[in-house]
XYZ file of C-alpha atoms in Angstrom:
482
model
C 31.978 -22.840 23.243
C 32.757 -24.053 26.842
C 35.794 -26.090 26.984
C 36.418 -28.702 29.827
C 40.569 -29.079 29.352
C 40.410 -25.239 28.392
C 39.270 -24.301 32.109
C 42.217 -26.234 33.939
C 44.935 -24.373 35.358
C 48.198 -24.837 34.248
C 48.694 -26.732 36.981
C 45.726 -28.700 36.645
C 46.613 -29.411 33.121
C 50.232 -30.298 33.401
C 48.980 -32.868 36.281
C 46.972 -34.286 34.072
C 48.767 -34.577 31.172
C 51.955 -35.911 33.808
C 49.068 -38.941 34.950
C 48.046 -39.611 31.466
C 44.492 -38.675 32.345
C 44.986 -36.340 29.059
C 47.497 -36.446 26.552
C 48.973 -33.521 25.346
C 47.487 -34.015 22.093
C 44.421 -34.140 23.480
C 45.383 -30.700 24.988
C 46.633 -29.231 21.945
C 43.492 -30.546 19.664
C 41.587 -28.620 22.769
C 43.639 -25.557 22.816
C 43.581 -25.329 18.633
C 39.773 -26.189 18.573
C 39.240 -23.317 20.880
C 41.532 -20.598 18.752
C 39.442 -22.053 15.821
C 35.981 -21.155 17.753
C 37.113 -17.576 19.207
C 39.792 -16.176 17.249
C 37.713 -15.001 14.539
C 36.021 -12.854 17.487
C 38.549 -11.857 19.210
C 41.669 -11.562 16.510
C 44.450 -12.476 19.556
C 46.227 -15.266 17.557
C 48.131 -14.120 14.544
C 50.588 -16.851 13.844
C 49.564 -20.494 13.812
C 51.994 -23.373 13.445
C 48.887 -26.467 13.808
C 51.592 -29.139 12.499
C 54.887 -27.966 14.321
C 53.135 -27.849 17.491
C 51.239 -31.118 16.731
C 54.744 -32.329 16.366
C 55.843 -31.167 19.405
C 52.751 -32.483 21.630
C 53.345 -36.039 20.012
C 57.568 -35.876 21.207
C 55.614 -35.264 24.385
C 53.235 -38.360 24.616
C 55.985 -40.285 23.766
C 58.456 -38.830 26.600
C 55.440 -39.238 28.629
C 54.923 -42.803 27.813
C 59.018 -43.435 27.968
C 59.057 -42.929 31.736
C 61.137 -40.304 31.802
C 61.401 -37.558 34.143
C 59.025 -35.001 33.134
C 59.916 -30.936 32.697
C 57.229 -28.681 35.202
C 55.374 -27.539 31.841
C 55.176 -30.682 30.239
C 52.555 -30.652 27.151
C 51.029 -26.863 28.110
C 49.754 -25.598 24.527
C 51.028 -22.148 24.566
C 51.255 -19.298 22.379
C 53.526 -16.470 22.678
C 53.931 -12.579 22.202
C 54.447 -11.973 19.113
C 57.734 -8.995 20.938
C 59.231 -12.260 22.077
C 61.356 -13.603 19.278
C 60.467 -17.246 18.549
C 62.898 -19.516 16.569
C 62.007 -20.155 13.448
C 58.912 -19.074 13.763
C 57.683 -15.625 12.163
C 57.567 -12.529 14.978
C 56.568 -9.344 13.782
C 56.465 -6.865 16.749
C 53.252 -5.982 14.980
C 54.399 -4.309 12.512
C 54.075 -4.243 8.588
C 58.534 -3.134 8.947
C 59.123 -7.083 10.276
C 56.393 -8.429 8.622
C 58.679 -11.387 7.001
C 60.981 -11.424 9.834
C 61.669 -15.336 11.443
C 64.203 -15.438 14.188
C 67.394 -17.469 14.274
C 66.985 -17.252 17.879
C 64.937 -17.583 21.080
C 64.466 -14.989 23.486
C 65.527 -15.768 26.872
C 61.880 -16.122 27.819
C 60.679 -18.641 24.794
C 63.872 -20.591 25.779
C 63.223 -21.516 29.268
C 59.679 -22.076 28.333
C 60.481 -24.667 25.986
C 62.860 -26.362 28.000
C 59.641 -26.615 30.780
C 58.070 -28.360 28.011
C 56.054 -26.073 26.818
C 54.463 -26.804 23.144
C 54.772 -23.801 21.308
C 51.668 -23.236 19.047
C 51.752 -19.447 17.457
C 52.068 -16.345 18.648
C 49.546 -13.466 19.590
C 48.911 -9.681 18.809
C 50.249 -7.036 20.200
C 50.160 -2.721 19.301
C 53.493 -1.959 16.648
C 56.603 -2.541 18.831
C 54.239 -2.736 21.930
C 53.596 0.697 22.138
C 50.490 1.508 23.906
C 48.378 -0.168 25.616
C 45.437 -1.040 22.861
C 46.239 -3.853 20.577
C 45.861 -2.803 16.991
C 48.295 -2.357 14.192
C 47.982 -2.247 10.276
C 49.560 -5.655 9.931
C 47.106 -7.617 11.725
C 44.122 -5.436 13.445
C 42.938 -5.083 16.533
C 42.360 -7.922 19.336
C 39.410 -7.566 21.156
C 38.240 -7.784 24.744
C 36.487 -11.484 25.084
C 34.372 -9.859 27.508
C 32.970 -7.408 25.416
C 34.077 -7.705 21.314
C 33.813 -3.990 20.358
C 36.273 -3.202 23.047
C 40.155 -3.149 23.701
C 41.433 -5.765 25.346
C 43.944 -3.207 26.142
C 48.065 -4.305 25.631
C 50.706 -3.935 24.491
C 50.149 -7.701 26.039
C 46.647 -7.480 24.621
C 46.513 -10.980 22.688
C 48.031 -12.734 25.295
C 45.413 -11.553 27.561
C 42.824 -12.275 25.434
C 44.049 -15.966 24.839
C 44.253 -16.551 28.527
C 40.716 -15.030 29.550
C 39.156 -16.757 26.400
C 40.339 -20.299 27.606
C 42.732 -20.864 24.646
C 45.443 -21.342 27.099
C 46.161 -21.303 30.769
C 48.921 -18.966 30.823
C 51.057 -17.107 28.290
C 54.595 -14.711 28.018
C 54.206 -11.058 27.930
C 56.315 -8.182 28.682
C 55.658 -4.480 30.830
C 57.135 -1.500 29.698
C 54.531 0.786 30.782
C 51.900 -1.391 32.332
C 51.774 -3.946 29.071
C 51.298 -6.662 31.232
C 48.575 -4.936 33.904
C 46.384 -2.959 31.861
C 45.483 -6.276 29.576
C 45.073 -8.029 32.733
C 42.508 -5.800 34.426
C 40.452 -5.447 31.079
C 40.466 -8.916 30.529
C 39.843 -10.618 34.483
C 42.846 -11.900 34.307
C 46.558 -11.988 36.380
C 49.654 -10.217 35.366
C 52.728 -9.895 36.723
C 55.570 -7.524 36.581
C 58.123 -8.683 38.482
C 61.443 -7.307 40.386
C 64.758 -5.940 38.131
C 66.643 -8.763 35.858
C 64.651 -11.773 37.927
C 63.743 -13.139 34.183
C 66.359 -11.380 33.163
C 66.283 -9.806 29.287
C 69.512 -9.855 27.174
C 70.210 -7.063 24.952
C 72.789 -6.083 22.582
C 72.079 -2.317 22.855
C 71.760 -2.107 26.712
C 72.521 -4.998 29.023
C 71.949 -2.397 32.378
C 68.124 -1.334 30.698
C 65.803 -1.825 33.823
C 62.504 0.109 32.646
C 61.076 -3.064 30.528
C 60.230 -6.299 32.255
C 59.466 -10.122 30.573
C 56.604 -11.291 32.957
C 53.401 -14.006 33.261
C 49.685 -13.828 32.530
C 47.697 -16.770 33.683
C 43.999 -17.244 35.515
C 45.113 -17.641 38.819
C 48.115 -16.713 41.140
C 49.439 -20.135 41.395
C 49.925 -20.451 37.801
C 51.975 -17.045 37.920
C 54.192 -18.926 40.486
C 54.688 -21.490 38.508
C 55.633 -19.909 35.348
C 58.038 -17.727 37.548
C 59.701 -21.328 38.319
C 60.810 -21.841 35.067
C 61.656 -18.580 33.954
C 63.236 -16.895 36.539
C 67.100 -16.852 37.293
C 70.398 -15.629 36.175
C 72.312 -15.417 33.149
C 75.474 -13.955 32.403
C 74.367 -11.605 29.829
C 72.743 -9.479 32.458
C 74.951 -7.519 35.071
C 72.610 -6.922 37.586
C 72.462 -8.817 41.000
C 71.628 -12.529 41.214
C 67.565 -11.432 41.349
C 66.099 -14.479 43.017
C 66.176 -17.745 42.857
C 64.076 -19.693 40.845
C 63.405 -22.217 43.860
C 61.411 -19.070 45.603
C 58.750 -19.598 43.486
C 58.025 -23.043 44.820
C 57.576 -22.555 47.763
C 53.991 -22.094 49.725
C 51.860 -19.290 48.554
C 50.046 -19.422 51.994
C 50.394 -16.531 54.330
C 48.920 -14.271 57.227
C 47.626 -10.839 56.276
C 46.493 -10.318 60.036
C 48.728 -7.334 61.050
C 49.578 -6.667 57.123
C 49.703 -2.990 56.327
C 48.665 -1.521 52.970
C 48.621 1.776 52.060
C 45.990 2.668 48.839
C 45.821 5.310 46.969
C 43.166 7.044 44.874
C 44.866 9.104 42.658
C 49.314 8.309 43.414
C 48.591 11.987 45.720
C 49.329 13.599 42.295
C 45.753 14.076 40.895
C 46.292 11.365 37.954
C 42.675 11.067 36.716
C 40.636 7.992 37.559
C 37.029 6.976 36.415
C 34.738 7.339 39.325
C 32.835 3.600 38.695
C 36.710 2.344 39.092
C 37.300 4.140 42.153
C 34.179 3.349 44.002
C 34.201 -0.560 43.071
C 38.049 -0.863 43.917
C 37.504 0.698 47.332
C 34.930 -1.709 48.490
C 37.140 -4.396 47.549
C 39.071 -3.256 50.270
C 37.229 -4.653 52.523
C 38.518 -8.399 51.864
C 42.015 -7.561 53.090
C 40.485 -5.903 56.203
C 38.391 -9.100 56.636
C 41.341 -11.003 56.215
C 42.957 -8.621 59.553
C 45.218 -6.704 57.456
C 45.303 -2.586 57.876
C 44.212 -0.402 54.864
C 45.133 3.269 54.786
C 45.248 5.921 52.323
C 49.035 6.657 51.931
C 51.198 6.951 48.808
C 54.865 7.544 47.865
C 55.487 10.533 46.452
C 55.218 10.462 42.978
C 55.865 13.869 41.734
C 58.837 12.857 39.671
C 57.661 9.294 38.769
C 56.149 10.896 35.506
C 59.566 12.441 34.835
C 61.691 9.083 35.280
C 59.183 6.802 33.604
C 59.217 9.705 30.421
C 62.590 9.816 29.733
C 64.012 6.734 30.509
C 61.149 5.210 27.805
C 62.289 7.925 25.320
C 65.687 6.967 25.899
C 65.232 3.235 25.445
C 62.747 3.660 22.328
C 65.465 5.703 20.678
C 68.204 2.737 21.341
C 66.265 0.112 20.469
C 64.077 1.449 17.809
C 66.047 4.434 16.465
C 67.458 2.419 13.480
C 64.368 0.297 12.664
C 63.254 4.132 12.365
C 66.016 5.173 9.996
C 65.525 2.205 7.763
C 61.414 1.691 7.221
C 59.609 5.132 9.051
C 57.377 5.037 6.737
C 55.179 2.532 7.696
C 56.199 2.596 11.425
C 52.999 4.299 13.279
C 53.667 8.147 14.774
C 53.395 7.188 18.356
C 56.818 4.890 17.913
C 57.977 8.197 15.888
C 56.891 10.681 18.956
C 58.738 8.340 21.606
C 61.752 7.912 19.556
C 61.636 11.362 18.507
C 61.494 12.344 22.108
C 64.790 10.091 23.399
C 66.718 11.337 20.761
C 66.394 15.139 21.834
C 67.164 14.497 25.495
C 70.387 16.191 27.109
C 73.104 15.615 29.160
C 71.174 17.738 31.250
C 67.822 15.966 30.701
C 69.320 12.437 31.692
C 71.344 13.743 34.602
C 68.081 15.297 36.124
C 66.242 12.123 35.635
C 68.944 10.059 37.529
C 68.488 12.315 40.394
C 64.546 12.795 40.365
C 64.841 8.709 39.833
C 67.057 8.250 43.428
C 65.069 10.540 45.124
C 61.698 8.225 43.784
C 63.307 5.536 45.172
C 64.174 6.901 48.494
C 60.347 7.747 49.140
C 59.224 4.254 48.095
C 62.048 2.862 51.159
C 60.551 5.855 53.448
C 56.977 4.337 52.045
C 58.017 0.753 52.689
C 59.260 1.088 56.266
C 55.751 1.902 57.145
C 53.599 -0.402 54.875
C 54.046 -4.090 53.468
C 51.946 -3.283 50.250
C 50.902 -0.293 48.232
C 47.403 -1.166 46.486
C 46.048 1.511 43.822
C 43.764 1.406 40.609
C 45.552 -0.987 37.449
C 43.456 0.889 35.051
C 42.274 4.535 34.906
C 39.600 3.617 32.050
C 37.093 1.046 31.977
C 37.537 -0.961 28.542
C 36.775 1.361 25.812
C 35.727 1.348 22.281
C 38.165 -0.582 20.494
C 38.240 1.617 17.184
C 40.059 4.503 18.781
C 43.670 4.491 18.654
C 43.797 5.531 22.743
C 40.939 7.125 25.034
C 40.496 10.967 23.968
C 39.848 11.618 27.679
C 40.085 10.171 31.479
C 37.204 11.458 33.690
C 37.008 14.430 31.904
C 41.053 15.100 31.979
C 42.063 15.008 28.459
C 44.801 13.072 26.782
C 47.826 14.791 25.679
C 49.772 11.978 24.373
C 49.101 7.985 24.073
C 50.694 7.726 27.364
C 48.431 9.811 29.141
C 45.699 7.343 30.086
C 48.268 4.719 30.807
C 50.265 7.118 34.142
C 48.271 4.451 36.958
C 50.582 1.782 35.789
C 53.685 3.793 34.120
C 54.553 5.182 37.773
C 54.517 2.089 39.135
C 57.051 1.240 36.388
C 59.201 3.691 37.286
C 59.785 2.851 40.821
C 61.257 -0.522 39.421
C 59.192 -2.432 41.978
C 57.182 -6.349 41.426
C 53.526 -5.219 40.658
C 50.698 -7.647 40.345
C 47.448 -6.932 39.244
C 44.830 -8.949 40.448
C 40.988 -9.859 39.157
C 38.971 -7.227 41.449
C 35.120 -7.434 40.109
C 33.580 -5.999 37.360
C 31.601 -2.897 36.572
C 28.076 -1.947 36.565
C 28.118 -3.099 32.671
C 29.911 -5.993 33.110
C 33.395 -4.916 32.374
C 36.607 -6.312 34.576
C 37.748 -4.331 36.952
C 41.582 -4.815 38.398
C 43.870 -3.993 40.964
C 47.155 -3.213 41.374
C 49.554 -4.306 44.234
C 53.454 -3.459 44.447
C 55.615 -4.806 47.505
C 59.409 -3.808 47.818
C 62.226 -4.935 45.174
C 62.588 -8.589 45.275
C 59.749 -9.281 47.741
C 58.732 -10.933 44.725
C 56.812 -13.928 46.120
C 55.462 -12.205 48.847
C 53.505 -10.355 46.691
C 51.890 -13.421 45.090
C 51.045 -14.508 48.707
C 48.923 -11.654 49.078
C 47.782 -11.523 45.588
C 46.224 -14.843 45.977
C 44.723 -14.075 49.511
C 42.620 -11.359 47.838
C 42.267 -14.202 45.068
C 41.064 -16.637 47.233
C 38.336 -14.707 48.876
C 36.983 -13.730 45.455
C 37.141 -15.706 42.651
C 37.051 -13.172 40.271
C 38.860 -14.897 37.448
C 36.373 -17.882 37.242
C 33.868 -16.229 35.703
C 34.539 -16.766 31.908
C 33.560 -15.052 29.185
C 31.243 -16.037 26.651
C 32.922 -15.044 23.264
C 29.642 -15.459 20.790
C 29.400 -11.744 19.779
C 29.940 -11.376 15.692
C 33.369 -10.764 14.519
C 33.774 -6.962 15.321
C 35.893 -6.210 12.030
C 38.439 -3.481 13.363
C 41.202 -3.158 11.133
C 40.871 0.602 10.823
C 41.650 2.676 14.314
C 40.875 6.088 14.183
C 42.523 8.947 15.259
């Protein structure tokens, strides 16, 4: 099943496709032959549009061959979260309440894509209103880890990790709640970014000032992360935070100096949150590349105490806005963990929501304190190796047990809830063969800088390279148990 276009980088690919060397229906046909050969493994591509995006790729042969100036993601087959509305193309949110539902619309996200050039192709799975961070709902199943097919390929950005580790695509859209976009990426070897507050900014018409949720990149390699943040990033008017940054940043050189570079890591976020002790062991020999590379590596943490708190009830609160009504109108097929959150937001106080805006300044106040000592804070993505893909969330974390769905999840929910750009980054893989990543965060809108030393650690390791070989039977999991 290897795939010669399907290993290029998006910026590989564009490059070629700009210099004719490939057309983009010669990417497509590549990209569609690949969903065709893996899909039925994994189960990450739910919507297919073969002739629309065949469409598309020939409007772009013919631009190409017109001489015209061409957009920075001219030709890249691409499929999208299926939490990012596409027009006129069905999106679901994985669930069987907007199982019929086709936008009118593009998000914000889709929109700038397309204008990049991007040929839209389908769209991929994701957990029931991205709740969790295992893809599976009763609409479609459950997506599976390419490097291991009875496993989760974790989520709620799940299918677009999958797609991106199994070679169907270079890079893909996904969005970070509570770690959507890191947790995939560790269990499938691959990048994902969260970046700063409103810098691809998210329009709502419940709560323009909502900062807990981010729109973000997945993609094989930093570069491509940079380059996605080119076209996506920037203002709009809907949104009434600060500019954010400007798009230009994130073409400029991803070289830089970690000699002199401080990083404080972490174990356990000096709170005790449970990690497994294969994760911790691998991760901390890992760093030893930044100290190769002359940077200093300490153990030191921001106080987290009331990260848990913040990260709680400001996701209650914005389940309840956004999902309260959806609620009201088709509960009964909406899964209990949307029901628990929503549940939850709804019963919060004046009291409750004035205590988390305090416990939320102080946070931030130790992660300044934290960042006028250290450049980076480095700590495990994932608490849990990938695990077997039929439960509905791990019943345990090194012998801690799970309370709620969230539980396993707290490595890269209080991360969320500092607001800060976190990267996770291909960091090796386990004894059985499982990926392994970690997690960086730098301060607000050091967004690039990040990348820089994302891609030193990148560079020195080449963990994303190895690909998976997706031959394993289909593994069938439409049922999740409790």
């Amino acid at each position: 099943m290897s795939s010669t276009i399907g290993e290029l980088s998006a910026v590989e690919l564009t490059a070629a496709i700009r210099s004719k060397e490939i057309s983009a229906r010669e990417a497509l046909d590549d990209h569609l032959q690949r969903i065709s050969d893996v899909n039925p493994v994994i189960n990450a591509v739910v919507t297919l549009d073969a002739e629309g995006a065949r469409a598309l790729a020939l409007n772009a042969d013919q631009l190409t061959a017109s001489g015209a100036e061409l957009p920075p993601l001219h030709g890249l087959p691409m499929t999208h979260k299926d939490t990012n509305n596409t027009a006129g193309m069905r999106t679901t949110q994985g669930s069987l309440a907007l199982r019929d539902f086709v936008p009118d619309a593009d998000d914000l996200i889709i929109a700038r894509l397309k204008s990049a050039g991007v040929v839209s192709t389908g769209k991929s799975n994701v957990p029931e209103f991205g709740a969790g961070s295992h893809t599976f709902n009763d609409l479609f199943g459950t997506t599976t880890n390419p490097y291991a097919p009875a496993l989760s390929a974790g989520g709620s950005s799940g299918g677009v990790a999958a797609v991106v580790a199994s070679r169907i695509q270079a890079i893909g859209d996904g969005s970070d709640m509570g770690g959507s976009l890191r947790i995939p990426a560790s269990f499938c070897n691959v990048v994902g970014f969260r970046p700063s507050t409103a810098v691809i900014p998210m329009p709502s018409d419940v709560n323009a000032y909502a900062w807990l949720g981010r729109t973000g990149p997945m993609a094989r390699s930093v570069e491509d992360i940079a380059l996605f943040m080119s076209v996506t990033a920037g203002s709009d008017p809907r949104i009434p935070h600060p500019e954010g940054l400007d798009p230009k940043v994130f073409r400029s050189s991803l070289e830089t100096d970690m000699r002199g570079v401080r990083i404080g890591w972490s174990r356990d976020f000096g709170i005790g949150v449970p990690v497994e002790p294969e994760i911790l062991e691998h991760l901390e020999r890992q760093l030893s590349v930044f100290a190769d590379l002359g940077a200093i590596v300490e153990e030191a943490t921001p106080d987290f105490s009331e990260a848990d708190l913040v990260f709680g009830n400001t996701r209650a609160m914005d389940f309840a806005a956004g999902l309260g009504p959806i609620l009201e109108r088709s509960g009964d097929v909406i899964k209990p963990e949307v029901h628990w959150n929503v549940n939850k937001g709804f019963a919060l106080t004046a009291r409750d929501l004035i205590e988390t805006t305090a416990a939320r300044t102080r946070l931030e106040r130790s992660v300044q304190e934290f960042f006028g000592r250290f450049d980076l804070f480095a700590s495990p993505c994932a608490q849990v190796l990938p695990f077997d893909a039929t439960l509905r969330y791990p019943d345990d974390v090194a012998g801690v047990a799970s309370g709620t769905y969230l539980d396993w999840m707290r490595s890269a929910c209080l991360l969320s809830a500092t607001g800060l750009p976190v990267l996770s980054v291909p960091a090796g893989f386990s004894s059985a063969g499982l990926p392994i990543g970690l997690q960086l965060a730098s301060n607000h809108y050091t967004d690039m800088q990040l990348l820089r030393y994302g891609r030193a650690f990148e560079q020195q390791t080449g963990y994303a390279a190895v690909a998976p070989v997706v031959t394993a039977e289909p593994a069938r999991l439409t049922t999740v148990s409790a």
